[in-house]
Amino acid sequence: MWENDFYNEHDKMYIATDCIIFGFDEGVLKLLIFKRKVQPNKGEFSLIGSFVKLNEDVSEAANRVLEETTGLKNVFMQELKTYNTVDRDLGFRCISVGQYALIRIEDYDKVLVEKYGAMWYPFDEIPNLVLDHNTMVKDAISRLRRKARYQPIGFELLPEKFTIPQLQSLYEAIYQREMDSRNFRKKVLSFGVLIKLEEKDKTRSKKGAFYYKFDNEKYSELLSKGINFEI
Amino acid sequence: MWENDFYNEHDKMYIATDCIIFGFDEGVLKLLIFKRKVQPNKGEFSLIGSFVKLNEDVSEAANRVLEETTGLKNVFMQELKTYNTVDRDLGFRCISVGQYALIRIEDYDKVLVEKYGAMWYPFDEIPNLVLDHNTMVKDAISRLRRKARYQPIGFELLPEKFTIPQLQSLYEAIYQREMDSRNFRKKVLSFGVLIKLEEKDKTRSKKGAFYYKFDNEKYSELLSKGINFEI
DNA sequence: AAAATAAATGTATTTTTTACGTTAATTATT
DNA sequence: AATAATTAACGTAAAAAATACATTTATTTT
């Protein structure tokens, strides 16, 4: 090793990762948190996180702990930023890489989450979290909002088949504001990346709304041409 | 310490930071790199970077090494992302936090940079760099471009007093495309964050162009109202 | 005095965004 | 069987923003 006499076994640098997982559930934006069962901060609320092992990438560490803690597998997360100030953790130097995701909350997820002691908490009622985790959540939501403006992120976290009113309600949850249904429909359809299906969703209205699916091929094609998907 | 039997003195996690510093110099966008004088990779080109010490924040580490290597002080950098794959470095586990900045290249900077062995390299002629540093540069420029679209980042890296043609040429360098001078002027003035000065810059035209300065107060005021500064 | 140079300005056209009301398909109710 | 209730689907007009484009102005150099 080279010029690195910085650390010895008593002065180590630790790397952790914390997951800011948003879920969308019947019109409500939720956040995945859990109540710590062990020290430190036993009994307090926390994001789900872990130290990063020497032989794993940061995203691997995050997926490992997510599966251990909630049963959720293969969640695609994006890096948010590092939390690296010298004094952020208690008693030792630890840098945490925040990672966020926005996923569909399916019924089976709810069961798993309950079983493991984690929970989906409505976004606007989030309690105090340990350390700088509330800051992480704040950073993540504003990043998510910005991102949603130039990527059709919304599509990624609805079921395979979804209706336009559903998609709209998702965007309304992300942005926390109401949108005009006529203009919304016009806009999303104008991208040309939605395929209309024959089938209708009759569970939430008498008339029923047509299902659509996302045209991944068309999407990558347009993306490579530098098209913007601002909603 | 808690549940962290991950590392011992033979298996350490190292944290580094690498600086992707863009500079704007007479219409040309440049990148700060240097030729390594020591092993490893002696003689190859590299970004400027350092290990992060236990008692310093990541941005402190970056500013320390920047000053050591170039004489530049107090550069305001933004975090780009981490480079954390298990195999990215040679022989030991090292996560690097990429940080980028866009600064004014002033004449005295050039001298300092030369004296210390670093150099400003035209952005479109960047050579092969060590490790994953070329990837970092690619990531940084695309982040910078995106950022420049919603923040008046351009103002930050011109001299205190600057002319509108200068500002335009900066944006043209960032985006690598020409813009219409009439529309550009209209747009930037419409934000209402530029203060016109009496004085003119006569160094680059016979007629001379009026200097402007940036109205920081007005800017923060508008920013807090959620105004967008898309150029 | 004339030529040269880049700065400054305005307007018409196109495109995008916003605002807003009506009809359509279906189920539930009588 | 008819009616009421409910949300989906659709189109157009107005306003705002972006784009395209040509001339005049201030100054220095010749």
Short mmCIF file of C-alpha atoms (C1' of nucleotides) in Angstrom, two decimals:
data_model
loop_
_atom_site.label_atom_id
_atom_site.label_comp_id
_atom_site.label_asym_id
_atom_site.label_seq_id
_atom_site.Cartn_x
_atom_site.Cartn_y
_atom_site.Cartn_z
CA MET A 1 0.00 0.00 0.00
CA TRP A 2 0.99 3.52 -0.67
CA GLU A 3 1.08 6.76 1.18
CA ASN A 4 -1.69 5.86 3.59
CA ASP A 5 -0.51 5.96 7.15
CA PHE A 6 -3.81 7.53 8.04
CA TYR A 7 -5.52 4.68 9.80
CA ASN A 8 -4.44 2.00 12.22
CA GLU A 9 -6.54 -0.63 13.92
CA HIS A 10 -7.68 1.78 16.62
CA ASP A 11 -8.61 4.56 14.26
CA LYS A 12 -10.71 3.11 11.56
CA MET A 13 -12.88 4.61 8.96
CA TYR A 14 -16.23 2.87 8.71
CA ILE A 15 -18.50 2.91 5.73
CA ALA A 16 -22.20 2.40 6.04
CA THR A 17 -25.19 2.78 3.80
CA ASP A 18 -28.69 3.91 4.68
CA CYS A 19 -31.76 3.26 2.56
CA ILE A 20 -34.43 5.87 1.99
CA ILE A 21 -37.16 3.74 0.44
CA PHE A 22 -40.33 5.41 -0.70
CA GLY A 23 -43.37 3.36 -1.47
CA PHE A 24 -46.61 4.29 -3.11
CA ASP A 25 -49.72 2.74 -1.69
CA GLU A 26 -53.29 3.62 -2.61
CA GLY A 27 -52.59 7.24 -3.29
CA VAL A 28 -50.29 7.75 -0.33
CA LEU A 29 -46.54 8.16 -0.38
CA LYS A 30 -44.88 6.16 2.37
CA LEU A 31 -41.42 5.69 3.79
CA LEU A 32 -39.85 2.48 5.02
CA ILE A 33 -38.50 2.76 8.57
CA PHE A 34 -38.08 0.48 11.52
CA LYS A 35 -37.81 0.55 15.28
CA ARG A 36 -34.35 -0.43 16.46
CA LYS A 37 -34.30 -3.59 18.53
CA VAL A 38 -30.66 -3.34 19.61
CA GLN A 39 -28.27 -0.75 20.89
CA PRO A 40 -27.40 1.90 20.02
CA ASN A 41 -30.60 3.91 19.97
CA LYS A 42 -32.70 0.89 20.91
CA GLY A 43 -36.40 1.68 20.59
CA GLU A 44 -35.90 4.67 18.33
CA PHE A 45 -36.91 4.90 14.70
CA SER A 46 -34.32 4.59 12.03
CA LEU A 47 -33.81 4.09 8.34
CA ILE A 48 -32.64 0.65 7.36
CA GLY A 49 -28.90 0.53 6.97
CA SER A 50 -25.75 -1.46 7.42
CA PHE A 51 -22.01 -1.30 7.40
CA VAL A 52 -20.49 -2.06 4.03
CA LYS A 53 -18.31 -5.15 4.00
CA LEU A 54 -14.93 -5.23 2.35
CA ASN A 55 -16.10 -7.58 -0.33
CA GLU A 56 -19.33 -5.95 -1.36
CA ASP A 57 -20.32 -2.87 -3.32
CA VAL A 58 -22.39 -0.27 -1.52
CA SER A 59 -25.55 -1.25 -3.38
CA GLU A 60 -24.98 -4.88 -2.50
CA ALA A 61 -24.75 -3.98 1.17
CA ALA A 62 -28.01 -2.09 0.92
CA ASN A 63 -29.80 -4.95 -0.76
CA ARG A 64 -28.43 -7.41 1.74
CA VAL A 65 -29.75 -5.47 4.70
CA LEU A 66 -33.06 -4.72 3.00
CA GLU A 67 -33.65 -8.39 2.46
CA GLU A 68 -32.63 -9.25 6.01
CA THR A 69 -34.86 -6.59 7.45
CA THR A 70 -37.90 -6.62 5.21
CA GLY A 71 -37.70 -9.54 2.83
CA LEU A 72 -37.58 -7.15 -0.13
CA LYS A 73 -35.22 -8.33 -2.85
CA ASN A 74 -33.38 -6.61 -5.68
CA VAL A 75 -34.55 -3.10 -5.03
CA PHE A 76 -33.01 -0.73 -7.52
CA MET A 77 -31.60 2.16 -5.56
CA GLN A 78 -29.95 5.38 -6.62
CA GLU A 79 -27.15 6.99 -4.74
CA LEU A 80 -28.24 10.14 -2.96
CA LYS A 81 -25.08 11.52 -1.36
CA THR A 82 -22.62 10.74 1.38
CA TYR A 83 -23.03 11.89 4.95
CA ASN A 84 -19.47 12.32 5.98
CA THR A 85 -18.95 14.95 8.64
CA VAL A 86 -16.46 13.98 11.29
CA ASP A 87 -18.97 14.22 14.12
CA ARG A 88 -22.04 12.64 12.53
CA ASP A 89 -21.83 9.30 14.32
CA LEU A 90 -21.22 8.54 17.95
CA GLY A 91 -17.75 7.61 19.04
CA PHE A 92 -16.24 6.52 15.77
CA ARG A 93 -15.77 7.84 12.29
CA CYS A 94 -18.42 6.57 9.95
CA ILE A 95 -19.36 7.80 6.52
CA SER A 96 -22.74 6.77 5.27
CA VAL A 97 -23.79 6.57 1.65
CA GLY A 98 -27.48 7.42 1.38
CA GLN A 99 -29.38 5.50 -1.27
CA TYR A 100 -32.98 6.03 -2.25
CA ALA A 101 -35.61 4.19 -4.19
CA LEU A 102 -39.27 4.49 -5.02
CA ILE A 103 -41.04 1.15 -5.26
CA ARG A 104 -44.50 -0.30 -5.55
CA ILE A 105 -45.89 -1.49 -2.29
CA GLU A 106 -47.52 -4.78 -3.11
CA ASP A 107 -49.68 -6.65 -0.69
CA TYR A 108 -47.12 -9.32 -0.01
CA ASP A 109 -44.54 -6.67 0.81
CA LYS A 110 -46.73 -5.46 3.62
CA VAL A 111 -46.78 -8.87 5.22
CA LEU A 112 -43.04 -9.27 4.94
CA VAL A 113 -42.35 -5.88 6.31
CA GLU A 114 -44.56 -6.52 9.31
CA LYS A 115 -42.99 -9.87 9.97
CA TYR A 116 -39.52 -8.32 10.05
CA GLY A 117 -40.45 -5.34 12.19
CA ALA A 118 -40.08 -2.66 9.59
CA MET A 119 -43.04 -0.53 8.58
CA TRP A 120 -44.36 1.73 5.87
CA TYR A 121 -44.97 5.13 7.40
CA PRO A 122 -47.02 7.86 5.67
CA PHE A 123 -44.54 10.36 4.36
CA ASP A 124 -46.06 13.38 6.03
CA GLU A 125 -46.13 11.80 9.48
CA ILE A 126 -42.55 10.66 9.77
CA PRO A 127 -41.33 10.70 13.39
CA ASN A 128 -37.90 11.65 14.68
CA LEU A 129 -35.25 9.33 13.36
CA VAL A 130 -31.81 8.61 14.76
CA LEU A 131 -28.67 10.55 13.84
CA ASP A 132 -29.00 12.54 10.63
CA HIS A 133 -31.64 10.27 9.12
CA ASN A 134 -34.31 12.96 8.95
CA THR A 135 -31.94 15.05 6.88
CA MET A 136 -31.43 12.11 4.59
CA VAL A 137 -35.17 11.81 4.08
CA LYS A 138 -35.48 15.50 3.30
CA ASP A 139 -32.63 15.31 0.82
CA ALA A 140 -34.09 12.23 -0.79
CA ILE A 141 -37.56 13.63 -1.37
CA SER A 142 -36.24 16.75 -2.98
CA ARG A 143 -33.94 14.69 -5.17
CA LEU A 144 -36.83 12.44 -6.10
CA ARG A 145 -38.95 15.40 -7.08
CA ARG A 146 -36.30 16.90 -9.23
CA LYS A 147 -35.58 13.57 -10.85
CA ALA A 148 -39.23 12.92 -11.55
CA ARG A 149 -39.22 16.03 -13.69
CA TYR A 150 -36.86 14.75 -16.32
CA GLN A 151 -37.27 10.99 -16.08
CA PRO A 152 -40.50 9.04 -16.24
CA ILE A 153 -39.62 7.63 -12.86
CA GLY A 154 -43.27 7.27 -12.07
CA PHE A 155 -43.72 4.41 -14.48
CA GLU A 156 -41.13 2.33 -12.70
CA LEU A 157 -43.10 1.98 -9.57
CA LEU A 158 -46.54 1.13 -10.73
CA PRO A 159 -47.65 -2.39 -11.50
CA GLU A 160 -46.93 -3.74 -14.97
CA LYS A 161 -50.40 -2.61 -16.02
CA PHE A 162 -51.58 0.75 -14.75
CA THR A 163 -54.18 3.34 -15.60
CA ILE A 164 -53.58 6.97 -16.33
CA PRO A 165 -55.50 8.16 -13.27
CA GLN A 166 -53.26 5.89 -11.16
CA LEU A 167 -50.17 7.37 -12.72
CA GLN A 168 -51.48 10.84 -12.06
CA SER A 169 -52.18 10.09 -8.46
CA LEU A 170 -48.61 8.87 -8.10
CA TYR A 171 -47.24 12.11 -9.47
CA GLU A 172 -49.55 14.05 -7.20
CA ALA A 173 -48.13 12.12 -4.27
CA ILE A 174 -44.56 12.82 -5.28
CA TYR A 175 -45.16 16.51 -5.84
CA GLN A 176 -47.78 16.90 -3.17
CA ARG A 177 -50.01 18.96 -5.42
CA GLU A 178 -53.05 18.37 -7.59
CA MET A 179 -52.82 18.27 -11.33
CA ASP A 180 -55.35 18.79 -14.09
CA SER A 181 -56.40 15.40 -15.37
CA ARG A 182 -56.88 16.53 -18.98
CA ASN A 183 -53.48 18.16 -19.21
CA PHE A 184 -51.80 15.31 -17.40
CA ARG A 185 -53.20 12.73 -19.78
CA LYS A 186 -52.27 14.81 -22.78
CA LYS A 187 -48.73 15.22 -21.53
CA VAL A 188 -47.92 11.63 -20.65
CA LEU A 189 -49.44 10.29 -23.83
CA SER A 190 -47.48 12.80 -25.89
CA PHE A 191 -44.22 11.05 -24.98
CA GLY A 192 -45.38 8.05 -26.95
CA VAL A 193 -44.03 5.50 -24.51
CA LEU A 194 -47.35 4.13 -23.28
CA ILE A 195 -49.14 1.22 -24.88
CA LYS A 196 -52.90 1.10 -24.40
CA LEU A 197 -54.31 -2.32 -23.53
CA GLU A 198 -57.76 -3.73 -24.24
CA GLU A 199 -58.44 -4.45 -20.62
CA LYS A 200 -59.94 -2.06 -18.11
CA ASP A 201 -59.45 -1.57 -14.41
CA LYS A 202 -62.93 -1.59 -12.93
CA THR A 203 -61.91 -1.61 -9.28
CA ARG A 204 -61.99 2.10 -8.73
CA SER A 205 -64.72 3.44 -10.96
CA LYS A 206 -67.94 2.39 -12.58
CA LYS A 207 -66.85 3.33 -16.03
CA GLY A 208 -63.48 1.69 -15.64
CA ALA A 209 -60.15 3.02 -16.88
CA PHE A 210 -58.06 1.43 -19.60
CA TYR A 211 -54.83 -0.17 -18.59
CA TYR A 212 -51.60 0.93 -20.18
CA LYS A 213 -48.14 -0.55 -20.14
CA PHE A 214 -44.79 1.09 -20.48
CA ASP A 215 -42.95 0.69 -23.78
CA ASN A 216 -39.40 0.15 -22.61
CA GLU A 217 -37.93 -0.15 -26.08
CA LYS A 218 -39.45 3.07 -27.29
CA TYR A 219 -38.33 4.74 -24.10
CA SER A 220 -34.65 3.84 -24.45
CA GLU A 221 -34.81 4.85 -28.08
CA LEU A 222 -36.10 8.31 -27.21
CA LEU A 223 -33.77 8.63 -24.24
CA SER A 224 -30.75 7.99 -26.44
CA LYS A 225 -31.92 10.84 -28.67
CA GLY A 226 -31.84 13.11 -25.65
CA ILE A 227 -35.59 13.57 -25.36
CA ASN A 228 -36.76 15.05 -22.08
CA PHE A 229 -39.65 13.59 -20.14
CA GLU A 230 -40.68 16.50 -18.00
CA ILE A 231 -44.04 16.08 -16.40
CA MET B 1 -18.35 -0.09 19.00
CA TRP B 2 -21.22 -2.14 17.86
CA GLU B 3 -21.86 -4.93 15.45
CA ASN B 4 -18.89 -4.17 13.23
CA ASP B 5 -16.52 -7.09 13.09
CA PHE B 6 -16.10 -6.35 9.41
CA TYR B 7 -12.65 -4.90 9.33
CA ASN B 8 -9.37 -5.66 11.07
CA GLU B 9 -6.04 -4.02 10.60
CA HIS B 10 -5.23 -6.13 7.56
CA ASP B 11 -8.54 -5.54 5.85
CA LYS B 12 -9.23 -1.89 5.90
CA MET B 13 -11.65 0.24 4.08
CA TYR B 14 -10.04 3.34 2.67
CA ILE B 15 -11.84 6.51 1.77
CA ALA B 16 -10.50 8.87 -0.81
CA THR B 17 -11.78 11.85 -2.68
CA ASP B 18 -11.05 12.92 -6.24
CA CYS B 19 -11.59 16.43 -7.58
CA ILE B 20 -13.06 17.10 -11.00
CA ILE B 21 -12.33 20.80 -11.36
CA PHE B 22 -13.54 22.58 -14.44
CA GLY B 23 -12.19 25.98 -15.29
CA PHE B 24 -13.30 28.48 -17.84
CA ASP B 25 -10.60 30.37 -19.64
CA GLU B 26 -11.08 32.67 -22.60
CA GLY B 27 -13.98 30.79 -24.05
CA VAL B 28 -12.55 27.35 -23.45
CA LEU B 29 -13.65 24.85 -20.85
CA LYS B 30 -10.69 23.21 -19.14
CA LEU B 31 -10.06 20.45 -16.65
CA LEU B 32 -7.49 20.40 -13.87
CA ILE B 33 -5.28 17.30 -14.00
CA PHE B 34 -1.73 16.43 -13.13
CA LYS B 35 1.01 13.99 -14.03
CA ARG B 36 1.77 11.64 -11.16
CA LYS B 37 5.27 11.96 -9.82
CA VAL B 38 5.15 8.94 -7.53
CA GLN B 39 3.98 5.36 -7.61
CA PRO B 40 1.50 3.99 -8.28
CA ASN B 41 0.91 4.98 -11.90
CA LYS B 42 3.92 7.27 -11.96
CA GLY B 43 4.00 9.37 -15.12
CA GLU B 44 0.32 8.89 -15.89
CA PHE B 45 -2.32 11.56 -15.79
CA SER B 46 -4.72 11.71 -12.89
CA LEU B 47 -7.28 13.84 -11.21
CA ILE B 48 -6.17 15.46 -8.01
CA GLY B 49 -7.20 13.42 -5.01
CA SER B 50 -6.29 12.21 -1.56
CA PHE B 51 -7.21 9.83 1.17
CA VAL B 52 -9.63 11.27 3.69
CA LYS B 53 -8.19 11.52 7.19
CA LEU B 54 -10.11 10.46 10.24
CA ASN B 55 -10.44 13.99 11.51
CA GLU B 56 -11.52 15.76 8.35
CA ASP B 57 -14.70 15.97 6.31
CA VAL B 58 -14.50 14.87 2.71
CA SER B 59 -14.63 18.42 1.41
CA GLU B 60 -11.83 19.40 3.78
CA ALA B 61 -9.67 16.61 2.41
CA ALA B 62 -10.33 17.81 -1.11
CA ASN B 63 -9.44 21.39 -0.30
CA ARG B 64 -6.31 20.30 1.52
CA VAL B 65 -4.99 18.37 -1.45
CA LEU B 66 -6.03 21.04 -3.91
CA GLU B 67 -4.05 23.63 -2.05
CA GLU B 68 -1.04 21.30 -1.74
CA THR B 69 -1.11 20.48 -5.42
CA THR B 70 -2.14 23.72 -7.05
CA GLY B 71 -2.17 26.50 -4.52
CA LEU B 72 -5.92 26.97 -5.03
CA LYS B 73 -7.75 27.69 -1.80
CA ASN B 74 -11.35 27.37 -0.67
CA VAL B 75 -12.77 25.92 -3.82
CA PHE B 76 -16.46 25.24 -3.39
CA MET B 77 -17.09 21.72 -4.59
CA GLN B 78 -20.25 19.69 -4.98
CA GLU B 79 -20.40 16.02 -4.34
CA LEU B 80 -20.77 14.03 -7.53
CA LYS B 81 -21.10 10.41 -6.42
CA THR B 82 -19.09 7.65 -4.85
CA TYR B 83 -17.01 5.21 -6.81
CA ASN B 84 -17.26 2.16 -4.66
CA THR B 85 -17.02 -1.08 -6.57
CA VAL B 86 -14.95 -3.73 -4.85
CA ASP B 87 -12.42 -3.97 -7.67
CA ARG B 88 -11.98 -0.33 -8.61
CA ASP B 89 -8.60 0.18 -6.95
CA LEU B 90 -5.51 -1.99 -7.03
CA GLY B 91 -4.87 -4.32 -4.16
CA PHE B 92 -6.97 -2.70 -1.45
CA ARG B 93 -10.52 -1.61 -0.93
CA CYS B 94 -10.94 2.08 -1.52
CA ILE B 95 -14.08 4.07 -2.02
CA SER B 96 -13.66 7.45 -3.62
CA VAL B 97 -16.05 10.35 -3.30
CA GLY B 98 -15.98 12.35 -6.51
CA GLN B 99 -16.38 16.08 -6.08
CA TYR B 100 -16.66 18.63 -8.84
CA ALA B 101 -16.43 22.36 -9.20
CA LEU B 102 -16.45 24.98 -11.89
CA ILE B 103 -14.19 27.91 -11.18
CA ARG B 104 -12.78 31.00 -12.83
CA ILE B 105 -9.26 30.54 -14.07
CA GLU B 106 -7.47 33.71 -13.17
CA ASP B 107 -4.00 34.53 -14.35
CA TYR B 108 -2.38 33.97 -11.00
CA ASP B 109 -4.00 30.53 -10.81
CA LYS B 110 -2.15 29.54 -13.93
CA VAL B 111 1.17 30.38 -12.40
CA LEU B 112 0.41 28.47 -9.23
CA VAL B 113 -0.83 25.47 -11.10
CA GLU B 114 2.29 25.39 -13.22
CA LYS B 115 4.56 25.74 -10.24
CA TYR B 116 2.94 22.76 -8.55
CA GLY B 117 2.90 20.53 -11.61
CA ALA B 118 -0.81 20.45 -12.23
CA MET B 119 -2.27 21.78 -15.44
CA TRP B 120 -5.42 23.06 -17.07
CA TYR B 121 -6.22 20.79 -19.97
CA PRO B 122 -8.78 21.70 -22.67
CA PHE B 123 -11.86 19.67 -21.94
CA ASP B 124 -12.15 18.07 -25.35
CA GLU B 125 -8.55 16.87 -25.41
CA ILE B 126 -8.40 15.06 -22.11
CA PRO B 127 -5.96 12.13 -22.20
CA ASN B 128 -6.31 8.76 -20.55
CA LEU B 129 -6.43 9.08 -16.81
CA VAL B 130 -5.67 6.47 -14.17
CA LEU B 131 -8.23 4.08 -12.69
CA ASP B 132 -11.83 5.19 -13.24
CA HIS B 133 -10.99 8.88 -13.47
CA ASN B 134 -12.21 9.26 -17.04
CA THR B 135 -15.58 7.95 -15.93
CA MET B 136 -15.61 10.50 -13.16
CA VAL B 137 -15.00 13.28 -15.67
CA LYS B 138 -17.79 12.05 -17.89
CA ASP B 139 -20.18 11.85 -14.95
CA ALA B 140 -19.17 15.29 -13.78
CA ILE B 141 -19.71 17.06 -17.08
CA SER B 142 -23.15 15.61 -17.50
CA ARG B 143 -24.04 16.55 -13.94
CA LEU B 144 -22.72 20.03 -14.52
CA ARG B 145 -24.81 20.42 -17.65
CA ARG B 146 -27.94 19.29 -15.95
CA LYS B 147 -27.27 21.50 -12.99
CA ALA B 148 -26.59 24.50 -15.15
CA ARG B 149 -30.13 24.20 -16.42
CA TYR B 150 -31.83 24.96 -13.17
CA GLN B 151 -29.24 26.94 -11.27
CA PRO B 152 -27.44 30.04 -12.46
CA ILE B 153 -24.21 28.19 -11.90
CA GLY B 154 -22.62 30.18 -14.66
CA PHE B 155 -22.54 33.34 -12.60
CA GLU B 156 -20.48 31.68 -9.92
CA LEU B 157 -17.48 31.23 -12.08
CA LEU B 158 -17.08 34.49 -13.79
CA PRO B 159 -15.19 37.40 -12.28
CA GLU B 160 -17.11 39.66 -9.93
CA LYS B 161 -17.85 41.90 -12.90
CA PHE B 162 -18.69 40.24 -16.18
CA THR B 163 -20.38 41.08 -19.44
CA ILE B 164 -23.32 39.33 -21.00
CA PRO B 165 -21.33 38.13 -24.00
CA GLN B 166 -18.85 36.60 -21.55
CA LEU B 167 -21.63 34.85 -19.71
CA GLN B 168 -23.02 33.54 -22.96
CA SER B 169 -19.68 32.22 -24.04
CA LEU B 170 -19.46 30.37 -20.72
CA TYR B 171 -22.79 28.70 -21.27
CA GLU B 172 -21.79 27.83 -24.80
CA ALA B 173 -18.69 26.15 -23.40
CA ILE B 174 -20.68 24.17 -20.86
CA TYR B 175 -23.28 23.02 -23.35
CA GLN B 176 -20.92 22.88 -26.32
CA ARG B 177 -23.39 24.59 -28.59
CA GLU B 178 -23.99 28.07 -29.93
CA MET B 179 -26.80 30.22 -28.67
CA ASP B 180 -28.62 33.20 -30.11
CA SER B 181 -27.24 36.31 -28.49
CA ARG B 182 -30.54 38.21 -28.54
CA ASN B 183 -32.48 35.41 -26.91
CA PHE B 184 -29.73 34.69 -24.44
CA ARG B 185 -29.58 38.27 -23.26
CA LYS B 186 -33.36 38.46 -22.97
CA LYS B 187 -33.44 35.28 -20.91
CA VAL B 188 -30.73 36.02 -18.38
CA LEU B 189 -31.96 39.56 -17.82
CA SER B 190 -35.49 38.29 -17.28
CA PHE B 191 -34.42 36.58 -14.04
CA GLY B 192 -33.79 39.98 -12.54
CA VAL B 193 -30.66 38.95 -10.70
CA LEU B 194 -28.16 40.99 -12.67
CA ILE B 195 -27.16 44.52 -11.81
CA LYS B 196 -25.89 46.66 -14.66
CA LEU B 197 -22.81 48.72 -13.88
CA GLU B 198 -21.70 52.02 -15.41
CA GLU B 199 -18.38 50.63 -16.50
CA LYS B 200 -17.64 48.89 -19.77
CA ASP B 201 -15.26 46.13 -20.72
CA LYS B 202 -13.35 47.44 -23.72
CA THR B 203 -10.83 44.65 -23.95
CA ARG B 204 -12.68 42.52 -26.41
CA SER B 205 -14.56 44.92 -28.64
CA LYS B 206 -14.40 48.45 -29.91
CA LYS B 207 -17.82 49.36 -28.71
CA GLY B 208 -17.30 47.77 -25.33
CA ALA B 209 -19.80 45.76 -23.33
CA PHE B 210 -21.33 46.87 -20.07
CA TYR B 211 -20.30 45.04 -16.96
CA TYR B 212 -22.91 43.41 -14.77
CA LYS B 213 -22.70 41.95 -11.33
CA PHE B 214 -24.72 39.22 -9.71
CA ASP B 215 -27.35 40.24 -7.16
CA ASN B 216 -26.91 37.56 -4.52
CA GLU B 217 -29.66 38.84 -2.27
CA LYS B 218 -32.24 38.92 -5.02
CA TYR B 219 -31.12 35.48 -6.09
CA SER B 220 -31.63 33.81 -2.71
CA GLU B 221 -34.96 35.56 -2.41
CA LEU B 222 -36.18 34.16 -5.70
CA LEU B 223 -34.67 30.76 -5.02
CA SER B 224 -36.56 30.48 -1.76
CA LYS B 225 -39.75 31.13 -3.70
CA GLY B 226 -38.94 28.14 -5.87
CA ILE B 227 -38.20 30.12 -9.03
CA ASN B 228 -36.38 28.16 -11.70
CA PHE B 229 -33.39 29.55 -13.52
CA GLU B 230 -33.38 27.46 -16.64
CA ILE B 231 -31.19 28.78 -19.36
"C1'" DA C 1 -13.48 60.86 -42.47
"C1'" DA C 2 -14.20 56.07 -43.40
"C1'" DA C 3 -13.95 51.35 -42.27
"C1'" DA C 4 -14.22 47.81 -39.09
"C1'" DT C 5 -15.96 45.43 -35.07
"C1'" DA C 6 -18.76 43.56 -31.66
"C1'" DA C 7 -22.81 45.21 -28.57
"C1'" DA C 8 -27.42 46.25 -28.06
"C1'" DT C 9 -32.16 46.10 -29.25
"C1'" DG C 10 -37.35 44.52 -31.09
"C1'" DT C 11 -40.83 41.95 -33.36
"C1'" DA C 12 -43.27 38.28 -35.55
"C1'" DT C 13 -43.91 33.21 -35.47
"C1'" DT C 14 -44.10 28.89 -33.44
"C1'" DT C 15 -44.46 25.93 -29.65
"C1'" DT C 16 -45.76 24.81 -25.11
"C1'" DT C 17 -48.51 25.31 -21.13
"C1'" DT C 18 -52.56 26.31 -18.87
"C1'" DA C 19 -57.46 26.72 -18.05
"C1'" DC C 20 -61.73 24.95 -18.41
"C1'" DG C 21 -66.79 22.06 -19.71
"C1'" DT C 22 -69.09 18.23 -21.79
"C1'" DT C 23 -70.00 13.58 -23.08
"C1'" DA C 24 -69.36 8.50 -22.33
"C1'" DA C 25 -69.34 3.98 -20.06
"C1'" DT C 26 -70.62 1.49 -16.42
"C1'" DT C 27 -72.67 0.10 -11.87
"C1'" DA C 28 -75.90 0.72 -8.20
"C1'" DT C 29 -80.46 2.05 -6.91
"C1'" DT C 30 -85.29 2.50 -7.39
"C1'" DA D 1 -86.51 -1.17 -16.85
"C1'" DA D 2 -85.43 3.44 -15.88
"C1'" DT D 3 -82.74 6.68 -13.26
"C1'" DA D 4 -79.02 8.30 -10.57
"C1'" DA D 5 -74.39 8.31 -9.53
"C1'" DT D 6 -69.55 8.07 -10.59
"C1'" DT D 7 -65.20 8.53 -12.71
"C1'" DA D 8 -62.93 8.25 -17.50
"C1'" DA D 9 -62.14 10.33 -21.72
"C1'" DC D 10 -61.75 14.03 -24.78
"C1'" DG D 11 -60.99 19.01 -27.29
"C1'" DT D 12 -60.45 23.83 -27.71
"C1'" DA D 13 -59.30 28.57 -26.71
"C1'" DA D 14 -56.13 31.71 -24.33
"C1'" DA D 15 -51.80 32.79 -22.31
"C1'" DA D 16 -47.03 32.29 -21.87
"C1'" DA D 17 -42.58 30.91 -23.36
"C1'" DA D 18 -39.24 29.84 -26.85
"C1'" DT D 19 -37.42 30.62 -31.22
"C1'" DA D 20 -35.98 32.87 -35.48
"C1'" DC D 21 -34.26 36.63 -37.50
"C1'" DA D 22 -32.01 42.14 -39.18
"C1'" DT D 23 -30.69 46.64 -38.03
"C1'" DT D 24 -28.64 50.27 -35.48
"C1'" DT D 25 -25.07 51.94 -32.16
"C1'" DA D 26 -20.69 53.04 -29.87
"C1'" DT D 27 -16.14 52.96 -30.34
"C1'" DT D 28 -11.37 52.21 -32.22
"C1'" DT D 29 -8.30 51.82 -36.05
"C1'" DT D 30 -6.85 53.23 -40.44
#
